[in-house]
Every structure is written in structure tokens, then in C-alpha cells.
Coordinates of C-alpha atoms in Angstrom, one line a residue:
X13 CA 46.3 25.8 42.4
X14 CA 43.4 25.9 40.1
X15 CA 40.7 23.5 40.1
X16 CA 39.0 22.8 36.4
X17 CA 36.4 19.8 36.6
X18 CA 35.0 18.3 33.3
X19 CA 31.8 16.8 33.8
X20 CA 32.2 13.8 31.6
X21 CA 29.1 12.0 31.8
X22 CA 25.7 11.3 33.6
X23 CA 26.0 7.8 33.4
X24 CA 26.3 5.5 35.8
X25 CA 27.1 1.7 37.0
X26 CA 25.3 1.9 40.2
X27 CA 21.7 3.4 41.0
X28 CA 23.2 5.1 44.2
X29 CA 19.9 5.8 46.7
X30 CA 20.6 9.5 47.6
X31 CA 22.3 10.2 43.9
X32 CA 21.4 13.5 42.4
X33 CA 21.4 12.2 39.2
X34 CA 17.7 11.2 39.0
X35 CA 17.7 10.2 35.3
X36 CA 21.2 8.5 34.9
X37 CA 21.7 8.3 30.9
X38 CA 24.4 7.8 28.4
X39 CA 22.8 10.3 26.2
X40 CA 24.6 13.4 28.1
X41 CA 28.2 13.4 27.4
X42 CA 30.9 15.6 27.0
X43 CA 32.1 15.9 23.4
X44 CA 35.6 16.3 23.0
X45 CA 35.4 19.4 21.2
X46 CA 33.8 21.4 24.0
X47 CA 36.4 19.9 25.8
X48 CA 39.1 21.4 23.6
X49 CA 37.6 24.6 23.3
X50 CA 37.6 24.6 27.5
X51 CA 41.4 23.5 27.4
X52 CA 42.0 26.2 24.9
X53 CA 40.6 29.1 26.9
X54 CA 41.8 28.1 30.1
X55 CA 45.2 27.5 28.8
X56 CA 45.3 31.1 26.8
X57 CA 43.2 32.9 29.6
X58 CA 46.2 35.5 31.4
X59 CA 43.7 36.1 34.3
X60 CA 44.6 31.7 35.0
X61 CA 48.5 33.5 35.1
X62 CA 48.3 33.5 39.2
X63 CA 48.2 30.0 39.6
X64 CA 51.2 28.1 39.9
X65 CA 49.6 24.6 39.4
X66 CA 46.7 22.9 37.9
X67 CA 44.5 20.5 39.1
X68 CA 42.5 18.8 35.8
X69 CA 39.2 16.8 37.4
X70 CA 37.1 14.5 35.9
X71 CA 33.6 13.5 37.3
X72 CA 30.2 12.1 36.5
X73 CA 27.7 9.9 36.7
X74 CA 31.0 7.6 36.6
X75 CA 33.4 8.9 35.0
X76 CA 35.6 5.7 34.6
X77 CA 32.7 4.6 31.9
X78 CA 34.6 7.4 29.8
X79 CA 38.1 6.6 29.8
X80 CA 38.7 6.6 26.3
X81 CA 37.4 10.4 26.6
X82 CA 39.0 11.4 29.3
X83 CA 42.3 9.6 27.8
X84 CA 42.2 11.6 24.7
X85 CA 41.3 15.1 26.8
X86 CA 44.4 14.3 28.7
X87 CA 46.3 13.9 25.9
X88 CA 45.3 17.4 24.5
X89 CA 45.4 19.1 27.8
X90 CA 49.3 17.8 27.8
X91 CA 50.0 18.5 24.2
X92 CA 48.4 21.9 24.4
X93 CA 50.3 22.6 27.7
X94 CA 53.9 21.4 26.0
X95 CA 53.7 23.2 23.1
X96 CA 52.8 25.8 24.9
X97 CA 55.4 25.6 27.1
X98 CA 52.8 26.3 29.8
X99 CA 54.2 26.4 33.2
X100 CA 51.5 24.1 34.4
X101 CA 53.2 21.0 33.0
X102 CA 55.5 21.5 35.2
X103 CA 52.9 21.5 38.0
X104 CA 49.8 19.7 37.2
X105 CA 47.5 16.3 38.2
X106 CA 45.0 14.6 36.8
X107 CA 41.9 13.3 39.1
X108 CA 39.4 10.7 38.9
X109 CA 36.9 10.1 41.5
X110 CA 35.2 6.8 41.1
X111 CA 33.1 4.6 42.4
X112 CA 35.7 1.6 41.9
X113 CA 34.0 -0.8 40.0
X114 CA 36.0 -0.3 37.0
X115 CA 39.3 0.2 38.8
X116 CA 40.8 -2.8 37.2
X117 CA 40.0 -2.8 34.0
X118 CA 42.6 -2.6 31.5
X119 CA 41.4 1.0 30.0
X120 CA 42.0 1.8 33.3
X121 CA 45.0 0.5 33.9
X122 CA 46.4 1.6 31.4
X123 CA 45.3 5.2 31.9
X124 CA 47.1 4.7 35.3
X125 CA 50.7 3.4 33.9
X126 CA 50.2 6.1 31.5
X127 CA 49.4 9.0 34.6
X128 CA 51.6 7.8 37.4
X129 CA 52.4 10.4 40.0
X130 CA 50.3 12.9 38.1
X131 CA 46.8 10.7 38.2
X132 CA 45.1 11.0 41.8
X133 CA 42.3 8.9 42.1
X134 CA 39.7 8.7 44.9
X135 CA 37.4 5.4 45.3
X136 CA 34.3 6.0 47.5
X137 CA 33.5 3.5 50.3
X138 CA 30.9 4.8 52.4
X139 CA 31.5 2.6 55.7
X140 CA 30.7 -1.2 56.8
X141 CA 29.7 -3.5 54.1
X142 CA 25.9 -3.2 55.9
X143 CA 26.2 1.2 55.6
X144 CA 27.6 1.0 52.0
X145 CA 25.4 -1.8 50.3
X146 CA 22.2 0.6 51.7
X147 CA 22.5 3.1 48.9
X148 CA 25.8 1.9 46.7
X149 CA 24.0 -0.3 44.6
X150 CA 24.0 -1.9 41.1
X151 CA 21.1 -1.7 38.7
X152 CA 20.0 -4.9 39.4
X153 CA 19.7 -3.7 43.2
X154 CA 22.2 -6.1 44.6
X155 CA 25.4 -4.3 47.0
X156 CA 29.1 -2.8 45.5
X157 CA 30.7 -3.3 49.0
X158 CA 32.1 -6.8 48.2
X159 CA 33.1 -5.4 44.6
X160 CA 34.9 -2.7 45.5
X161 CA 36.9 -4.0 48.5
X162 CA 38.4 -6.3 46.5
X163 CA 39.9 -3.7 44.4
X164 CA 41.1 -1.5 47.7
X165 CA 44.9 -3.6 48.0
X166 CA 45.5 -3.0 44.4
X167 CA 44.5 0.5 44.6
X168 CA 46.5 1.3 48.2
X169 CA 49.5 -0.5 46.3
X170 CA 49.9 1.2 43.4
X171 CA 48.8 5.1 44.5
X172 CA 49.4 5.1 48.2
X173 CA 45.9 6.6 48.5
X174 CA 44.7 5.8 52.0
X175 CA 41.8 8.4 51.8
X176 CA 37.9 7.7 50.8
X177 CA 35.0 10.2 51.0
X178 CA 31.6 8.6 52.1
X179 CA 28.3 9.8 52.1
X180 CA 25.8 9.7 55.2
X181 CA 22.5 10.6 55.3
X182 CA 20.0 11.0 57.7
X183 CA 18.6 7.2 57.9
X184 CA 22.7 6.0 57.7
X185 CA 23.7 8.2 61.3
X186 CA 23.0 4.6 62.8
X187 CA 25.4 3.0 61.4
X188 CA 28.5 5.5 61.0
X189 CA 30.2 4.5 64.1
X190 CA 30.9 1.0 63.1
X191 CA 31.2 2.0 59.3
X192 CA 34.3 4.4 60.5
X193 CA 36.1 1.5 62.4
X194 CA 35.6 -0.4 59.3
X195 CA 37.1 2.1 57.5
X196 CA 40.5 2.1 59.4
X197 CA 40.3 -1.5 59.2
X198 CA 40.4 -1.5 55.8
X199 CA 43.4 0.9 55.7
X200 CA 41.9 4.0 55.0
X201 CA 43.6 7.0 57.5
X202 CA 41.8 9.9 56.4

């Protein structure tokens, strides 16, 4: 399978503490016509021949601020691949890691209806409410814990994702035992 990640944008809804994005901005965005021009090699590149499957990724900043964009660059990508007759349609998802905030919005779920099976998306939780709330937070410095696990049934219901990835760091070590319980608790499995 190959991988192709689109860096969207550097913008951001939270001001995450150990973010590497220092100066979060909505002045750094993919256009959609490097975006095509990407699509168009990758599709038309022979050397891509020895994978049988595609994986199209989408990140930021927060990508989910973006969903028109990444809406339309899906579009093209399947377009491009059908007329194309591309053996990758046959064999290909879309993914979204977010932070979860946007989740359920109606751009969003819309793009999801639209996706289905072929849309993979990963929310990040880092841990307990306590753990995640230390660096997860919103520009006005308040927590995301409480906003995001309210959109965790809805997103276990309609992709059966039961995974997360969470960040630690070197000050959090204290609290990753009990931020792993309450990870199972709240569903996740891996």
C-alpha cells in the first residue's frame, strides 16, 4: 500500500502545549492546484505501479478546518482514478486524523456519508480528562476532554474505530497509568 499525505493546513482549533506547530496560521494552505498537480503525478507515475492499494491522508494543523478542500481533492483523486481506470479505485481509503472537535459538524458529516467504508478517521484522546486537558487545549486555554468525549459514541457507532493515538511527554509519565484505564473505559482497544 502506498501512503500519500497532503498537508492541508497549519491551522489549528486548539493551542496543543507540545505542538510543533509554533506559529499556528490560516495563511499556510494547500491550494488545490498543487494538489492536482500531486494527484496527477502520483496517479501517472509507473514507478507507483507496485502498489496494489492506496492510502490518501490528510493532516494539519487540523485538518477538519479544511473540509471543503479536502472534499474537492477527494473528488479529483476519484475522478482522476475512474477515468483512469486506475487500479487503486478499486483499492483505496481516505484518512483524516483529527482532533475531534469538528467531528459533528455537518461538512463533516457529510464528507463521512459521502466516504463510508473508504474514510478512516482517527480522533486523538490522550488519556484521563486530567492527562488530556494538560496540553489539548483551546485558544482560550480552557480543556477539549469534555468536548471530544462527547463525540466518541457517535464516532465508535458509525466507523467501528476503537483505536486513538495519544501523546506523552516527559511531565505527563505521571499520569499514563490511569489515562490508559481510562482509555479502555471509554471503549478504545488499541
Amino acid at each position: 500500500i502506498k501512503y500519500i499525505t497532503f498537508s492541508v493546513t497549519d491551522d489549528c482549533n486548539l493551542m496543543c502545549q507540545y505542538c510543533y506547530f509554533t506559529h499556528k496560521t490560516n495563511k499556510n494552505k494547500l491550494s488545490f492546484d498543487i494538489a492536482k498537480k500531486a494527484v496527477d503525478y502520483i496517479l501517472s507515475e509507473r514507478a507507483f505501479d507496485i502498489h496494489d492499494g492506496v492510502v490518501w491522508d490528510f493532516i494539519g494543523g487540523e485538518p477538519t478546518l479544511e473540509m471543503d478542500l479536502i472534499d474537492k481533492i477527494c473528488d479529483y483523486i476519484l475522478y482522476k482514478m475512474y477515468s483512469s481506470n486506475h487500479k487503486w479505485l478499486y483499492c483505496y481509503r481516505i484518512m483524516i486524523g483529527t482532533n475531534g472537535l469538528l467531528y459533528n459538524s455537518p461538512k463533516f458529516q457529510s464528507f463521512l456519508q459521502k466516504h463510508g467504508r473508504n474514510l478512516h478517521v482517527n480522533i486523538t484522546v490522550d488519556g484521563s480528562k486530567e492527562k488530556h486537558d494538560l496540553s489539548r487545549v483551546k485558544k482560550d486555554g480552557s480543556g477539549s476532554y469534555d468536548d471530544i468525549v462527547k463525540v466518541l459514541p457517535l464516532w465508535f457507532r458509525q466507523t467501528g474505530n476503537y483505536s486513538t493515538k495519544s501523546t506523552f511527554a516527559h511531565a505527563d509519565l505521571p499520569y499514563l497509568k490511569d489515562s490508559i484505564i481510562n482509555l479502555w473505559n471509554l471503549g478504545f482497544k488499541n
